[in-house]
Short mmCIF file of C-alpha atoms in Angstrom, two decimals:
data_model
loop_
_atom_site.label_atom_id
_atom_site.label_comp_id
_atom_site.label_asym_id
_atom_site.label_seq_id
_atom_site.Cartn_x
_atom_site.Cartn_y
_atom_site.Cartn_z
CA MET A 18 7.44 -239.23 -5.46
CA THR A 19 8.39 -239.21 -9.12
CA LYS A 20 7.63 -236.37 -11.47
CA GLY A 21 5.26 -238.66 -13.34
CA GLN A 22 3.31 -239.24 -10.12
CA LYS A 23 3.20 -235.50 -9.50
CA LEU A 24 1.83 -235.05 -12.99
CA ASP A 25 -0.83 -237.68 -12.24
CA LEU A 26 -1.86 -235.98 -9.02
CA SER A 27 -1.94 -232.43 -10.30
CA ASP A 28 -5.24 -230.75 -11.12
CA HIS A 29 -3.59 -228.45 -13.67
CA ALA A 30 -0.45 -228.84 -15.79
CA VAL A 31 0.85 -226.39 -18.38
CA LEU A 32 3.89 -225.48 -20.42
CA ALA A 33 4.73 -221.85 -19.72
CA VAL A 34 7.53 -219.32 -20.12
CA PRO A 35 8.52 -216.34 -17.96
CA SER A 36 6.58 -213.24 -19.00
CA GLY A 37 9.37 -210.82 -18.14
CA GLU A 38 8.15 -209.89 -14.66
CA PRO A 39 9.03 -211.75 -11.42
CA GLY A 40 6.51 -214.43 -10.49
CA ARG A 41 4.61 -214.18 -13.78
CA PHE A 42 4.49 -216.83 -16.52
CA ARG A 43 2.63 -217.04 -19.82
CA VAL A 44 0.93 -220.34 -20.72
CA LEU A 45 2.04 -221.79 -24.07
CA GLU A 46 0.13 -225.06 -23.88
CA THR A 47 -2.34 -226.68 -21.51
CA ILE A 48 -1.44 -230.27 -20.67
CA LYS A 49 -4.13 -230.93 -18.09
CA GLY A 50 -7.01 -228.97 -16.58
CA LYS A 51 -6.65 -225.23 -17.07
CA PRO A 52 -5.73 -222.33 -17.55
CA GLY A 53 -5.81 -221.82 -21.29
CA VAL A 54 -3.14 -220.73 -23.74
CA GLY A 55 -2.06 -217.11 -23.26
CA THR A 56 -3.10 -216.92 -19.60
CA ILE A 57 -0.65 -215.17 -17.28
CA LEU A 58 0.08 -217.19 -14.15
CA VAL A 59 0.93 -215.18 -11.06
CA ASP A 60 2.78 -216.81 -8.18
CA GLN A 61 5.25 -214.62 -6.35
CA GLY A 62 6.56 -217.63 -4.42
CA LEU A 63 8.24 -219.11 -7.48
CA PRO A 64 11.96 -218.55 -8.06
CA ALA A 65 13.19 -216.27 -10.80
CA VAL A 66 13.72 -218.19 -14.03
CA GLU A 67 15.66 -217.08 -17.07
CA GLY A 68 13.89 -217.13 -20.40
CA GLY A 69 14.45 -220.07 -22.72
CA ARG A 70 12.78 -223.44 -23.00
CA PRO A 71 9.21 -223.87 -21.71
CA LEU A 72 8.67 -224.95 -18.12
CA LEU A 73 6.41 -227.80 -17.07
CA MET A 74 4.32 -226.29 -14.26
CA LEU A 75 1.80 -228.07 -12.02
CA ARG A 76 -0.81 -226.97 -9.52
CA ASN A 77 -3.21 -228.71 -7.12
CA GLU A 78 -6.44 -227.00 -6.12
CA PRO A 79 -6.02 -227.38 -2.34
CA GLY A 80 -2.58 -225.76 -2.39
CA GLN A 81 -3.31 -222.99 -4.90
CA ARG A 82 0.42 -222.85 -5.68
CA TRP A 83 2.32 -223.62 -8.85
CA GLU A 84 5.34 -225.93 -8.92
CA ILE A 85 7.98 -225.96 -11.63
CA LEU A 86 9.01 -229.52 -12.52
CA GLY A 87 11.68 -228.43 -14.97
CA ALA A 88 12.31 -227.25 -18.51
CA ILE A 89 11.16 -229.34 -21.45
CA GLY A 90 10.95 -228.82 -25.20
CA ALA A 91 7.67 -227.44 -26.53
CA GLU A 92 7.51 -230.38 -28.92
CA TYR A 93 6.88 -232.68 -25.95
CA GLY A 94 3.53 -231.08 -25.17
CA PRO A 95 1.45 -233.64 -27.13
CA TRP A 96 3.45 -236.46 -25.54
CA LEU A 97 2.80 -235.14 -22.03
CA ARG A 98 -0.93 -235.02 -22.80
CA GLN A 99 -0.75 -238.64 -23.92
CA VAL A 100 0.95 -239.57 -20.64
CA VAL A 101 -1.80 -237.83 -18.68
CA GLU A 102 -4.58 -239.36 -20.76
CA ALA A 103 -3.15 -242.85 -20.23
CA ASP A 104 -3.73 -242.83 -16.47
CA GLY A 105 -7.49 -243.19 -16.44
CA VAL A 106 -7.98 -240.45 -13.84
CA GLU A 107 -11.42 -239.62 -15.13
CA ARG A 108 -12.92 -242.78 -13.64
CA PRO A 109 -15.11 -241.76 -10.64
CA GLU A 110 -13.44 -244.23 -8.27
CA ARG A 111 -10.07 -242.63 -9.04
CA GLN A 112 -11.11 -239.28 -7.57
CA ARG A 113 -9.60 -238.14 -4.29
CA SER A 114 -11.58 -239.12 -1.21
CA SER A 115 -11.23 -235.55 0.12
CA PRO A 116 -9.72 -232.25 -1.01
CA TRP A 117 -6.76 -232.96 1.29
CA SER A 118 -6.04 -236.46 -0.01
CA PHE A 119 -3.04 -236.65 -2.33
CA VAL A 120 -2.70 -240.45 -2.40
CA PRO A 121 -3.45 -241.85 -5.88
CA ASP A 122 -5.17 -245.13 -6.47
CA SER A 123 -3.15 -247.65 -8.45
CA LEU A 124 -3.57 -247.80 -12.18
CA THR A 125 -5.14 -250.93 -13.56
CA GLU A 126 -2.94 -253.23 -15.60
CA ALA A 127 -4.67 -252.10 -18.80
CA GLU A 128 -3.90 -248.48 -17.92
CA TRP A 129 -0.29 -249.35 -17.17
CA ILE A 130 0.04 -251.09 -20.52
CA LYS A 131 -1.23 -247.94 -22.23
CA ARG A 132 1.01 -245.69 -20.10
CA ILE A 133 4.26 -247.55 -20.73
CA GLY A 134 3.43 -247.84 -24.42
CA VAL A 135 3.38 -244.05 -24.50
CA VAL A 136 6.57 -243.40 -22.53
CA VAL A 137 8.89 -246.12 -23.83
CA ALA A 138 9.89 -244.16 -26.95
CA ASN A 139 11.40 -241.40 -24.80
CA LEU A 140 13.73 -243.57 -22.73
CA GLU A 141 17.04 -241.67 -22.78
CA SER A 142 15.49 -238.93 -24.86
CA SER A 143 17.73 -236.00 -25.70
CA ASP A 144 15.45 -233.94 -23.47
CA PRO A 145 16.48 -234.66 -19.86
CA LEU A 146 13.05 -234.09 -18.29
CA ALA A 147 11.29 -236.26 -20.87
CA ALA A 148 13.89 -239.00 -20.31
CA GLU A 149 13.43 -238.79 -16.54
CA ILE A 150 9.64 -239.01 -16.72
CA ALA A 151 9.84 -241.93 -19.16
CA TYR A 152 12.28 -243.91 -17.01
CA ASP A 153 10.42 -243.24 -13.78
CA GLU A 154 7.15 -244.48 -15.26
CA ILE A 155 8.83 -247.63 -16.57
CA SER A 156 10.54 -248.22 -13.22
CA ARG A 157 7.29 -248.12 -11.23
CA ALA A 158 5.16 -250.12 -13.66
CA PRO A 159 4.17 -253.69 -12.73
CA TYR A 160 6.33 -256.37 -14.30
CA SER A 161 3.29 -258.08 -15.81
CA ALA A 162 2.73 -254.96 -17.94
CA LEU A 163 6.42 -254.50 -18.75
CA ARG A 164 6.60 -258.02 -20.20
CA LEU A 165 4.56 -256.82 -23.17
CA LEU A 166 7.24 -254.28 -24.10
CA GLY A 167 9.68 -256.85 -25.50
CA PRO A 168 9.08 -256.12 -29.23
CA GLN A 169 9.55 -252.36 -28.64
CA LEU A 170 12.93 -252.72 -26.92
CA ASP A 171 16.41 -252.95 -28.41
CA ALA A 172 18.85 -255.21 -26.58
CA LYS A 173 21.96 -253.42 -27.85
CA ARG A 174 20.74 -250.02 -26.71
CA LEU A 175 19.76 -251.41 -23.30
CA SER A 176 23.17 -253.08 -22.91
CA ALA A 177 24.88 -249.78 -23.73
CA TRP A 178 22.78 -247.91 -21.18
CA ILE A 179 23.50 -250.55 -18.52
CA ASP A 180 27.26 -250.12 -19.04
CA ASP A 181 27.12 -246.32 -19.13
CA PRO A 182 28.46 -244.93 -15.80
CA ALA A 183 26.40 -241.77 -16.30
CA LEU A 184 23.24 -243.87 -16.13
CA ALA A 185 24.18 -245.85 -13.03
CA SER A 186 21.00 -244.79 -11.22
CA ARG A 187 18.90 -246.37 -14.01
CA ARG A 188 20.93 -249.56 -14.34
CA SER A 189 18.48 -251.80 -12.50
CA GLY A 190 15.52 -250.77 -14.64
CA TYR A 191 17.38 -251.28 -17.90
CA THR A 192 18.73 -254.62 -16.67
CA LEU A 193 15.19 -255.78 -16.00
CA LEU A 194 14.11 -254.67 -19.47
CA LEU A 195 17.07 -256.48 -21.03
CA GLY A 196 15.59 -259.74 -19.81
CA LEU A 197 12.49 -259.04 -21.89
CA THR A 198 14.28 -258.60 -25.21
CA GLY A 199 17.72 -260.19 -24.90
CA GLU A 200 18.81 -263.48 -26.44
CA GLN A 201 21.64 -265.97 -25.97
CA ALA A 202 24.45 -263.40 -26.16
CA GLU A 203 22.82 -261.11 -23.59
CA ALA A 204 22.07 -264.05 -21.31
CA GLU A 205 25.71 -265.15 -21.33
CA VAL A 206 26.98 -261.64 -20.49
CA LEU A 207 24.38 -261.32 -17.76
CA GLU A 208 25.31 -264.64 -16.19
CA GLU A 209 28.99 -263.71 -16.25
CA LYS A 210 28.13 -260.58 -14.28
CA ILE A 211 26.05 -262.64 -11.84
CA GLU A 212 28.96 -265.02 -11.28
CA GLN A 213 31.25 -262.06 -10.59
CA ALA A 214 28.74 -260.64 -8.13
CA TRP A 215 28.42 -264.02 -6.42
CA SER A 216 32.18 -264.32 -5.99
CA ALA A 217 32.39 -260.80 -4.57
CA ARG A 218 29.25 -261.19 -2.42
CA ASP A 219 28.00 -258.09 -4.21
CA ALA A 220 24.28 -257.31 -4.06
CA ASP A 221 24.44 -254.18 -6.23
CA ASN A 222 21.96 -254.56 -9.11
CA LEU A 223 21.70 -258.25 -8.21
CA SER A 224 17.93 -258.48 -7.97
CA ALA A 225 17.48 -257.00 -11.46
CA MET A 226 20.15 -259.27 -12.94
CA LEU A 227 18.58 -262.38 -11.39
CA ALA A 228 15.08 -261.35 -12.49
CA ALA A 229 16.31 -260.74 -16.04
CA ASP A 230 18.14 -264.06 -16.03
CA LEU A 231 14.97 -265.85 -14.95
CA GLU A 232 13.11 -264.25 -17.85
CA LEU A 233 15.79 -265.32 -20.33
CA ARG A 234 16.43 -268.83 -18.98
CA GLY A 235 13.03 -269.74 -17.59
CA PRO A 236 11.91 -271.73 -14.53
CA ALA A 237 14.88 -274.10 -14.62
CA ARG A 238 17.00 -271.24 -13.28
CA VAL A 239 14.98 -271.08 -10.03
CA ALA A 240 16.73 -274.16 -8.65
CA TRP A 241 20.10 -272.48 -9.24
CA ILE A 242 19.00 -269.40 -7.27
CA GLU A 243 17.76 -271.63 -4.46
CA LYS A 244 21.06 -273.48 -4.29
CA MET A 245 23.45 -270.57 -4.74
CA TYR A 246 21.62 -267.90 -2.74
CA LEU A 247 18.71 -269.07 -0.61
CA ALA A 248 20.31 -272.23 0.79
CA GLU A 249 23.94 -271.09 0.70
CA HIS A 250 24.82 -270.05 4.24
CA GLN A 251 27.77 -267.88 3.21
CA ARG A 252 25.48 -265.41 1.45
CA THR A 253 24.88 -261.99 3.00
CA LEU A 254 21.44 -260.67 3.93
CA PRO A 255 21.44 -258.12 1.05
CA GLU A 256 22.16 -260.96 -1.40
CA ILE A 257 19.36 -263.07 0.03
CA ARG A 258 16.93 -260.17 -0.12
CA ALA A 259 17.96 -259.52 -3.73
CA ALA A 260 17.32 -263.15 -4.69
CA LEU A 261 13.92 -263.10 -3.00
CA LEU A 262 13.03 -259.84 -4.77
CA ALA A 263 13.92 -261.35 -8.14
CA LEU A 264 11.62 -264.28 -7.43
CA SER A 265 8.95 -261.89 -6.20
CA VAL A 266 8.97 -260.02 -9.51
CA HIS A 267 8.11 -263.22 -11.34
CA GLY A 268 5.69 -264.49 -8.74
CA GLY A 269 3.74 -261.25 -8.97
CA ALA A 270 3.54 -261.43 -12.76
CA ASP A 271 2.90 -265.20 -12.86
CA GLY A 272 4.49 -265.31 -16.32
CA LYS A 273 7.71 -266.95 -17.51
CA VAL A 274 8.24 -268.36 -14.02
CA SER A 275 4.93 -269.32 -12.48
CA ARG A 276 3.78 -268.12 -9.10
CA LYS A 277 3.39 -271.75 -8.12
CA ARG A 278 7.11 -272.33 -8.67
CA VAL A 279 8.01 -269.17 -6.73
CA VAL A 280 5.81 -270.27 -3.81
CA GLU A 281 7.59 -273.61 -3.86
CA ALA A 282 10.94 -271.79 -3.66
CA TYR A 283 9.65 -269.66 -0.79
CA ARG A 284 8.55 -272.76 1.12
CA ASN A 285 11.97 -274.32 0.60
CA PHE A 286 13.49 -271.08 1.88
CA ILE A 287 11.30 -271.19 5.01
CA ARG A 288 12.54 -274.69 5.77
CA VAL A 289 16.26 -274.04 5.25
CA ARG A 290 16.29 -270.48 6.62
CA SER A 291 13.72 -270.74 9.39
CA GLN A 292 15.03 -267.66 11.21
CA MET A 293 14.39 -265.60 8.06
CA ALA A 294 10.98 -267.14 7.35
CA ALA A 295 9.19 -263.84 7.95
CA LEU A 296 10.84 -262.28 4.88
CA VAL A 297 8.30 -263.94 2.58
CA ALA A 298 5.24 -264.05 4.87
CA VAL A 299 3.58 -260.85 3.69
CA GLU A 300 3.94 -261.74 0.02
CA LEU A 301 2.62 -265.26 0.53
CA ALA A 302 -0.41 -263.76 2.28
CA ASP A 303 -0.93 -261.24 -0.52
CA TRP A 304 -0.90 -264.10 -3.02
CA GLU A 305 -3.20 -266.16 -0.75
CA ALA A 306 -0.63 -268.94 -0.96
CA TRP A 307 -1.93 -270.87 2.03
CA ASP A 308 0.12 -273.98 1.22
CA ALA A 309 2.80 -272.50 3.47
CA THR A 310 0.54 -272.68 6.53
CA PRO A 311 2.11 -275.92 7.87
CA ASP A 312 5.56 -274.40 7.45
CA TYR A 313 4.64 -271.36 9.49
CA VAL A 314 2.88 -273.48 12.10
CA ASP A 315 6.19 -275.25 12.64
CA ILE A 316 7.98 -271.89 12.85
CA VAL A 317 5.57 -270.61 15.52
CA ARG A 318 5.83 -273.78 17.57
CA SER A 319 9.62 -273.79 17.44
CA LYS A 320 9.80 -270.07 18.39
CA VAL A 321 12.85 -269.76 16.16
CA VAL A 322 11.89 -266.26 14.95
CA GLU A 323 12.71 -263.86 17.77
CA ASP A 324 12.28 -260.53 16.02
CA PRO A 325 8.88 -258.99 17.00
CA ALA A 326 8.28 -257.63 13.51
CA GLY A 327 8.98 -261.06 12.02
CA GLN A 328 6.68 -262.73 14.54
CA PHE A 329 3.94 -260.25 13.66
CA ALA A 330 4.30 -260.95 9.91
CA ILE A 331 4.07 -264.71 10.46
CA LEU A 332 1.12 -264.50 12.85
CA SER A 333 -0.66 -262.18 10.42
CA TYR A 334 -0.20 -264.77 7.69
CA LEU A 335 -1.61 -267.49 9.95
CA LYS A 336 -4.49 -265.31 11.04
CA SER A 337 -5.45 -264.80 7.38
CA SER A 338 -4.98 -268.44 6.46
CA PRO A 339 -8.23 -270.40 6.04
CA VAL A 340 -6.33 -273.58 6.86
CA ALA A 341 -7.45 -274.84 10.26
CA ALA A 342 -3.93 -275.65 11.43
CA GLY A 343 -2.99 -272.02 11.04
CA GLN A 344 -5.81 -270.85 13.24
CA ALA A 345 -4.97 -273.49 15.83
CA ALA A 346 -1.32 -272.44 15.94
CA LEU A 347 -2.31 -268.81 16.30
CA PHE A 348 -4.63 -269.67 19.18
CA ALA A 349 -1.91 -271.70 20.88
CA ARG A 350 0.60 -268.85 20.43
CA GLN A 351 -1.77 -266.27 21.90
CA ASN A 352 -2.64 -268.43 24.87
CA SER A 353 0.79 -269.81 25.71
CA PRO A 354 2.39 -268.56 28.98
CA GLU A 355 5.30 -266.19 28.41
#
């Protein structure tokens, strides 16, 4: 769980400083809920903290305990309130189903657009906690919302962050963003890196690079991915999964590369990699892409998928499919002698 998610789920969030006594903190600013400014928080279970920068502290009502997320500059208080206000938690349907439920409902796309518009300015902020919260929110946002960030991004800064060894853990997110703002020069560098990865059979950061390349080059690049990764039998499973994930990003957003084209690529994959056909079954069902029903009927009849989890994914797709052939194949599978 990211710190941004914890902030979403908390009932109370404050900036506070140690009051000079163990387990006691004085509230400087209320970010969410209560208590108010000047209140002394008492929680003997918290570790001793030296004085200095304010601490971002959270509490949930069921637990009645405070958690310290980290130190952050006092000047980030208004920004943190904006982050909180952008999540739409006041909507009745967003409330927890019970006092013991800590699972948040997903933000709507409109809420995500507002949220990432707030956090993007603090990517790689000089304040480490602000930078971490900003990146984590960007990294978990839906791609359809991220695509609107293009005008607010700087390709040169993103390229520098991608090449910075100290930011290796954030490389995939910044690579994905580069596809939204880069131009010819960035596309050429990116494709050189992809070629190097292909030669080395390296799947590290591959899904982000392929997704960014698709954004920069458009749907014509899908055929290249099909040829070089999905149909190429020397590719490793991590590479294949990375290529499918890159396509999934675009299929989910239905933007620069249409979902229809991604579904077509998935169907081609099912035909040429029948033993791996289950890898795309759940997503096709989520998209209600029932055109693949005949493909999965053939897979069931041939019994080429031996993995029980894969069989389950395919049969679940067919069970959901409104296409009659899918129901017939499922019936035949369930009633065939083993």
